[in-house]
PDB file of C-alpha atoms in Angstrom:
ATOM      1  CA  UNK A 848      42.984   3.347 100.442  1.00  0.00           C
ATOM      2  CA  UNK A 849      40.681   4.627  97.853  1.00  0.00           C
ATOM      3  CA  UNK A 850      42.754   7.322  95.542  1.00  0.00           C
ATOM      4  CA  UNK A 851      40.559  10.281  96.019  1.00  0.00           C
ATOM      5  CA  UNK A 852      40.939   9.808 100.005  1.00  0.00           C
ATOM      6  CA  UNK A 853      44.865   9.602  99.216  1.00  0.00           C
ATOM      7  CA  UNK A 854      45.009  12.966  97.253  1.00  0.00           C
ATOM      8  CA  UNK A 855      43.010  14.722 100.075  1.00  0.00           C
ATOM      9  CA  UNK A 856      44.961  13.411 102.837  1.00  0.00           C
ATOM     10  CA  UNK A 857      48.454  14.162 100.599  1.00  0.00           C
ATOM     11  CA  UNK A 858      47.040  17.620 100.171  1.00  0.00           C
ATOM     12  CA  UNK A 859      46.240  18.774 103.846  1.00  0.00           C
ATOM     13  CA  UNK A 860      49.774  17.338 104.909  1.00  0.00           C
ATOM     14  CA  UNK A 861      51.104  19.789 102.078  1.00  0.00           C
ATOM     15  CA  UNK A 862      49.290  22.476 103.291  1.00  0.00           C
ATOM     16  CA  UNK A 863      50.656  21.764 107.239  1.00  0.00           C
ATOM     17  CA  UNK A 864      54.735  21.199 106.086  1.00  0.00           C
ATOM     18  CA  UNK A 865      54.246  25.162 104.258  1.00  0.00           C
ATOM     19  CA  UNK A 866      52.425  26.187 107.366  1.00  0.00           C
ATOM     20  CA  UNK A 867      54.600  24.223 110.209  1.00  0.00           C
ATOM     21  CA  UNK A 868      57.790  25.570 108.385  1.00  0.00           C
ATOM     22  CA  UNK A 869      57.071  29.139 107.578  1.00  0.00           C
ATOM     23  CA  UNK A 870      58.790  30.208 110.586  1.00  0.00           C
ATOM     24  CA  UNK A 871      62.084  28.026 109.231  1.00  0.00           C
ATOM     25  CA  UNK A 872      61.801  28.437 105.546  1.00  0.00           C
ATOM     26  CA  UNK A 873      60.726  30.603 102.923  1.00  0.00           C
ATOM     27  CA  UNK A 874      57.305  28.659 101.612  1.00  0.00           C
ATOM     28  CA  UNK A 875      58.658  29.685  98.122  1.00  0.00           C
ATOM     29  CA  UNK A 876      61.375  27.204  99.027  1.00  0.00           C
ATOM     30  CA  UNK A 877      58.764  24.403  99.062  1.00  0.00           C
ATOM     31  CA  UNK A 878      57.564  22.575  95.467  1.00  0.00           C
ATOM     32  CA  UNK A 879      55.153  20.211  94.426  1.00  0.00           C
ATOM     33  CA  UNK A 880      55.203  18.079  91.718  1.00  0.00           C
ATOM     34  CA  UNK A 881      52.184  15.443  91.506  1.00  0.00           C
ATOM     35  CA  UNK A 882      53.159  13.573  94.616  1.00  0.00           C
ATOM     36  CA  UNK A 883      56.936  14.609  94.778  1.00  0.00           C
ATOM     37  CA  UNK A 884      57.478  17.496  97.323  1.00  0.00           C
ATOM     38  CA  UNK A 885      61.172  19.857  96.975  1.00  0.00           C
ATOM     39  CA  UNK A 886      62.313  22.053  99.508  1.00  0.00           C
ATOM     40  CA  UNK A 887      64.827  23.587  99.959  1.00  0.00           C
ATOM     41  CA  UNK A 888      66.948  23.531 103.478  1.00  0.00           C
ATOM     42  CA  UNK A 889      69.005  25.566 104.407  1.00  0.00           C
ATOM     43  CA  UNK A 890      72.330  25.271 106.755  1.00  0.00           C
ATOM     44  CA  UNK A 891      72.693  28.648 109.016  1.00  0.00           C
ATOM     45  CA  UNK A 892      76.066  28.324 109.254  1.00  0.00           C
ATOM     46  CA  UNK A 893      76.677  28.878 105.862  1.00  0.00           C
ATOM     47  CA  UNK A 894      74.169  29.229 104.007  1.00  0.00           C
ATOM     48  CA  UNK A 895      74.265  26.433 101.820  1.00  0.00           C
ATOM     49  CA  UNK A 896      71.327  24.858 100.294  1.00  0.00           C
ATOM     50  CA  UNK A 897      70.347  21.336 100.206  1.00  0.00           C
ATOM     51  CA  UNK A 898      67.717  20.420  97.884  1.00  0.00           C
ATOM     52  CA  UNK A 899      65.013  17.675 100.109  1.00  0.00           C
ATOM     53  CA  UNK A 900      62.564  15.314  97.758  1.00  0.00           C
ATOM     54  CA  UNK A 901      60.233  13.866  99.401  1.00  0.00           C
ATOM     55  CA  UNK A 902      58.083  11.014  97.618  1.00  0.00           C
ATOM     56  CA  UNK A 903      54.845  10.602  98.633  1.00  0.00           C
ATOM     57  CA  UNK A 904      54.050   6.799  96.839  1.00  0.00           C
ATOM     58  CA  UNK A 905      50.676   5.133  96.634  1.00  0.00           C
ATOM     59  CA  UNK A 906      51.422   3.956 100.633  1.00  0.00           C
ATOM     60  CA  UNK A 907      51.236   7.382 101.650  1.00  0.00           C
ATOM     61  CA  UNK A 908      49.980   8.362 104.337  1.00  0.00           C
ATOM     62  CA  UNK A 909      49.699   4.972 105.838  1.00  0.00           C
ATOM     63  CA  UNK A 910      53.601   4.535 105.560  1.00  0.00           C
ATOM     64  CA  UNK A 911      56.065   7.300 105.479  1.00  0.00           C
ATOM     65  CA  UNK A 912      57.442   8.685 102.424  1.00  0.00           C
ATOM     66  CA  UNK A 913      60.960   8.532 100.493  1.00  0.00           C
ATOM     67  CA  UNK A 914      62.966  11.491 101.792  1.00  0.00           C
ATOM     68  CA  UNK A 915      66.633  11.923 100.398  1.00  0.00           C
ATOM     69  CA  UNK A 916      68.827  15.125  99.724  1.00  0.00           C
ATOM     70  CA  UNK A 917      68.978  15.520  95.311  1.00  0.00           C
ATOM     71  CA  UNK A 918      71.469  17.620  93.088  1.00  0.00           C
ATOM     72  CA  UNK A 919      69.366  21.066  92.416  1.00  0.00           C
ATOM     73  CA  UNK A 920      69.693  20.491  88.625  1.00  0.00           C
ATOM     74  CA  UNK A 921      68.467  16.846  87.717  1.00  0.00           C
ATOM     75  CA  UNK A 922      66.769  16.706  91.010  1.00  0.00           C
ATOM     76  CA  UNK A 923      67.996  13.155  91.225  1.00  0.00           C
ATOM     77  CA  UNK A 924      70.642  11.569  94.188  1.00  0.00           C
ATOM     78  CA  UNK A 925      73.400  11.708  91.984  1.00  0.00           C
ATOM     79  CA  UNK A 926      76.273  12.867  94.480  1.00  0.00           C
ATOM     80  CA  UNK A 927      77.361  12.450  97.821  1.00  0.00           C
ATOM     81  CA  UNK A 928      78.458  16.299  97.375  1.00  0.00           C
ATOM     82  CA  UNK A 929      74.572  17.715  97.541  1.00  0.00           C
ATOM     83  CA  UNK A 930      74.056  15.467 100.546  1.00  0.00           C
ATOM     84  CA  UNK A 931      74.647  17.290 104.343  1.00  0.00           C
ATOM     85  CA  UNK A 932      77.982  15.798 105.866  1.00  0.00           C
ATOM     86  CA  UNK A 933      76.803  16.009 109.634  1.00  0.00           C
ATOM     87  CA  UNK A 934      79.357  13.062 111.124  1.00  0.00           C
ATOM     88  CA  UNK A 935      76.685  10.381 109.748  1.00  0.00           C
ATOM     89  CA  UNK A 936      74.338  10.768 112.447  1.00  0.00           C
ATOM     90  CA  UNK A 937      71.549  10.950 110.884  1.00  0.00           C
ATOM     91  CA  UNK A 938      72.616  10.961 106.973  1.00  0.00           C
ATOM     92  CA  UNK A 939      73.853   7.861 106.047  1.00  0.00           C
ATOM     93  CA  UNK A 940      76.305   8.878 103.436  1.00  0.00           C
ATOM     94  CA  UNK A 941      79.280   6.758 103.885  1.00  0.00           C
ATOM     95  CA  UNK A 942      79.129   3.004 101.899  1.00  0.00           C
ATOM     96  CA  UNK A 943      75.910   3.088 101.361  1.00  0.00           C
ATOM     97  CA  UNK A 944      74.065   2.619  98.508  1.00  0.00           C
ATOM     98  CA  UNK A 945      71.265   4.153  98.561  1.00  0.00           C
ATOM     99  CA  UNK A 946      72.164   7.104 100.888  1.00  0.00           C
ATOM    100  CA  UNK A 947      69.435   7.465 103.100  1.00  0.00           C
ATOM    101  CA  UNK A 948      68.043   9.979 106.009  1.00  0.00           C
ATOM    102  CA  UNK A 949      68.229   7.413 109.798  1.00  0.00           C
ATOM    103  CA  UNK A 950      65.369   9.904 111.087  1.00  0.00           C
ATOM    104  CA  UNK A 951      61.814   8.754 112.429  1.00  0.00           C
ATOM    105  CA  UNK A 952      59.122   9.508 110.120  1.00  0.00           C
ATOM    106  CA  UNK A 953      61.533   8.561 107.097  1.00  0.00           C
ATOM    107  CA  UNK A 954      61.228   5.459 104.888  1.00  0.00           C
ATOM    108  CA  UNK A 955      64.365   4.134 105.658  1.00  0.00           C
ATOM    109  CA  UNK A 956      63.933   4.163 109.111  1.00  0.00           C
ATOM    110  CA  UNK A 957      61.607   2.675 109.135  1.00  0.00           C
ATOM    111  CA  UNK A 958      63.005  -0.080 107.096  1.00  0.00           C
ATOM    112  CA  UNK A 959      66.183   0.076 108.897  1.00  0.00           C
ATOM    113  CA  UNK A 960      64.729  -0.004 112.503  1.00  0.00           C
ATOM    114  CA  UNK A 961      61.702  -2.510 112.277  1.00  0.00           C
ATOM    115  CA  UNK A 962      60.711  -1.744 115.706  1.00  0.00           C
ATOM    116  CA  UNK A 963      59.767   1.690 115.330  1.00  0.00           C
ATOM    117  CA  UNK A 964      56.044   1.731 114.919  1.00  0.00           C
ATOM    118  CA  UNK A 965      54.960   4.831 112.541  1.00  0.00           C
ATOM    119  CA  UNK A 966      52.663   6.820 112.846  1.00  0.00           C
ATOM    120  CA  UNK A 967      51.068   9.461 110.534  1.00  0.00           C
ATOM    121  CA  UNK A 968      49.742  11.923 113.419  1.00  0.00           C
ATOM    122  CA  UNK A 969      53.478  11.820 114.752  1.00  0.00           C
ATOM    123  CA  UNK A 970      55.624  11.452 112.155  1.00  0.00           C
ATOM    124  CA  UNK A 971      53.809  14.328 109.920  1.00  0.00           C
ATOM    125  CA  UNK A 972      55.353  15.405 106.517  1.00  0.00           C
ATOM    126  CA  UNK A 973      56.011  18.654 109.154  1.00  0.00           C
ATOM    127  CA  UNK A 974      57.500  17.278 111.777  1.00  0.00           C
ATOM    128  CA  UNK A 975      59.869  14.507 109.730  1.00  0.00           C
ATOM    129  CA  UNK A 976      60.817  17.856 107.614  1.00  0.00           C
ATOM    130  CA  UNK A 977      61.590  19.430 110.952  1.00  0.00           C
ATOM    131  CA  UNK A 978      63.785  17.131 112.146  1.00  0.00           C
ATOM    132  CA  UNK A 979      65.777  16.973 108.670  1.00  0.00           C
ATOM    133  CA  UNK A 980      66.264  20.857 109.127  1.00  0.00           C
ATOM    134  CA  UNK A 981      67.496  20.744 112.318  1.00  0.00           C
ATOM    135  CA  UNK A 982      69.851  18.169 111.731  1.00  0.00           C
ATOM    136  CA  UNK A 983      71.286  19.824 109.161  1.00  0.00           C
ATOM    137  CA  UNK A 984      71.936  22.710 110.948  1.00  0.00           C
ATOM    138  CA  UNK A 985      73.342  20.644 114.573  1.00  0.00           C
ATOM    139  CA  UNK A 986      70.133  20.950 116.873  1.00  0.00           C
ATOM    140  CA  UNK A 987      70.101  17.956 118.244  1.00  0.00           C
ATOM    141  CA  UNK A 988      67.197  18.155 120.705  1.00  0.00           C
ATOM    142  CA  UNK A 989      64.095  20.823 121.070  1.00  0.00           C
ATOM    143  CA  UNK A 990      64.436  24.609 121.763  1.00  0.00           C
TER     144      UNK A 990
END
């Protein structure tokens, strides 16, 4: 995909995720960093903050992107302890090395479950994002 294309596509799916989330997060919660997207999530129940990076590589948007849970200060997955402990549902926490998110729209999942087809109209940086936050905070289907 030429590189100009790539940066224009990366762009409007920036600009969706701060739109599609406004509603769930404060946009001020939401950094970018050449192709490197933070946010931070945040669990209702108690308020705790989880710190998402989301790596947008050279592939992107034609496969998903790298999405894992980082420690706030080196911004790197250094500790079990800044990942959400949700039962390992959907973060895969427990012996594994690399941690990684089992969601669709993810990297891993897609590496994890080769028949899931991906889709960039589906499996938007907003939706994917989405579906982190509410697993974090124990919505398990659509309200």
């Amino acid at each position: 995909m030429d590189a100009a294309l790539a940066t224009t596509l990366f762009e409007e799916e920036v600009n969706k995720l701060k739109k599609g989330m406004n509603d769930w997060i404060d946009t001020n919660d939401i950094t970018v960093d050449g192709r490197i997207i933070y946010i931070y999530l945040t669990r209702k129940s108690d308020s705790k903050k989880f710190l998402l990076k989301i790596v947008c590589d050279g592939e992107f948007p034609l496969e998903p992107a790298d999405y894992f849970f980082v420690n706030p200060d080196t911004k790197q997955d250094d500790s079990v302890e800044f990942w959400p402990n949700e039962g390992q549902d959907g973060f895969k926490t427990e012996n594994q090395n690399p941690r990684w998110i089992c969601l669709a729209g993810t990297r891993e999942y897609k590496k994890h479950h080769s028949e899931h087809q991906f889709n960039p109209k589906t499996n938007s940086l907003a939706q994917t994002t989405f579906h982190i936050f509410r697993q974090i905070n124990g919505w398990k289907r659509l309200v």
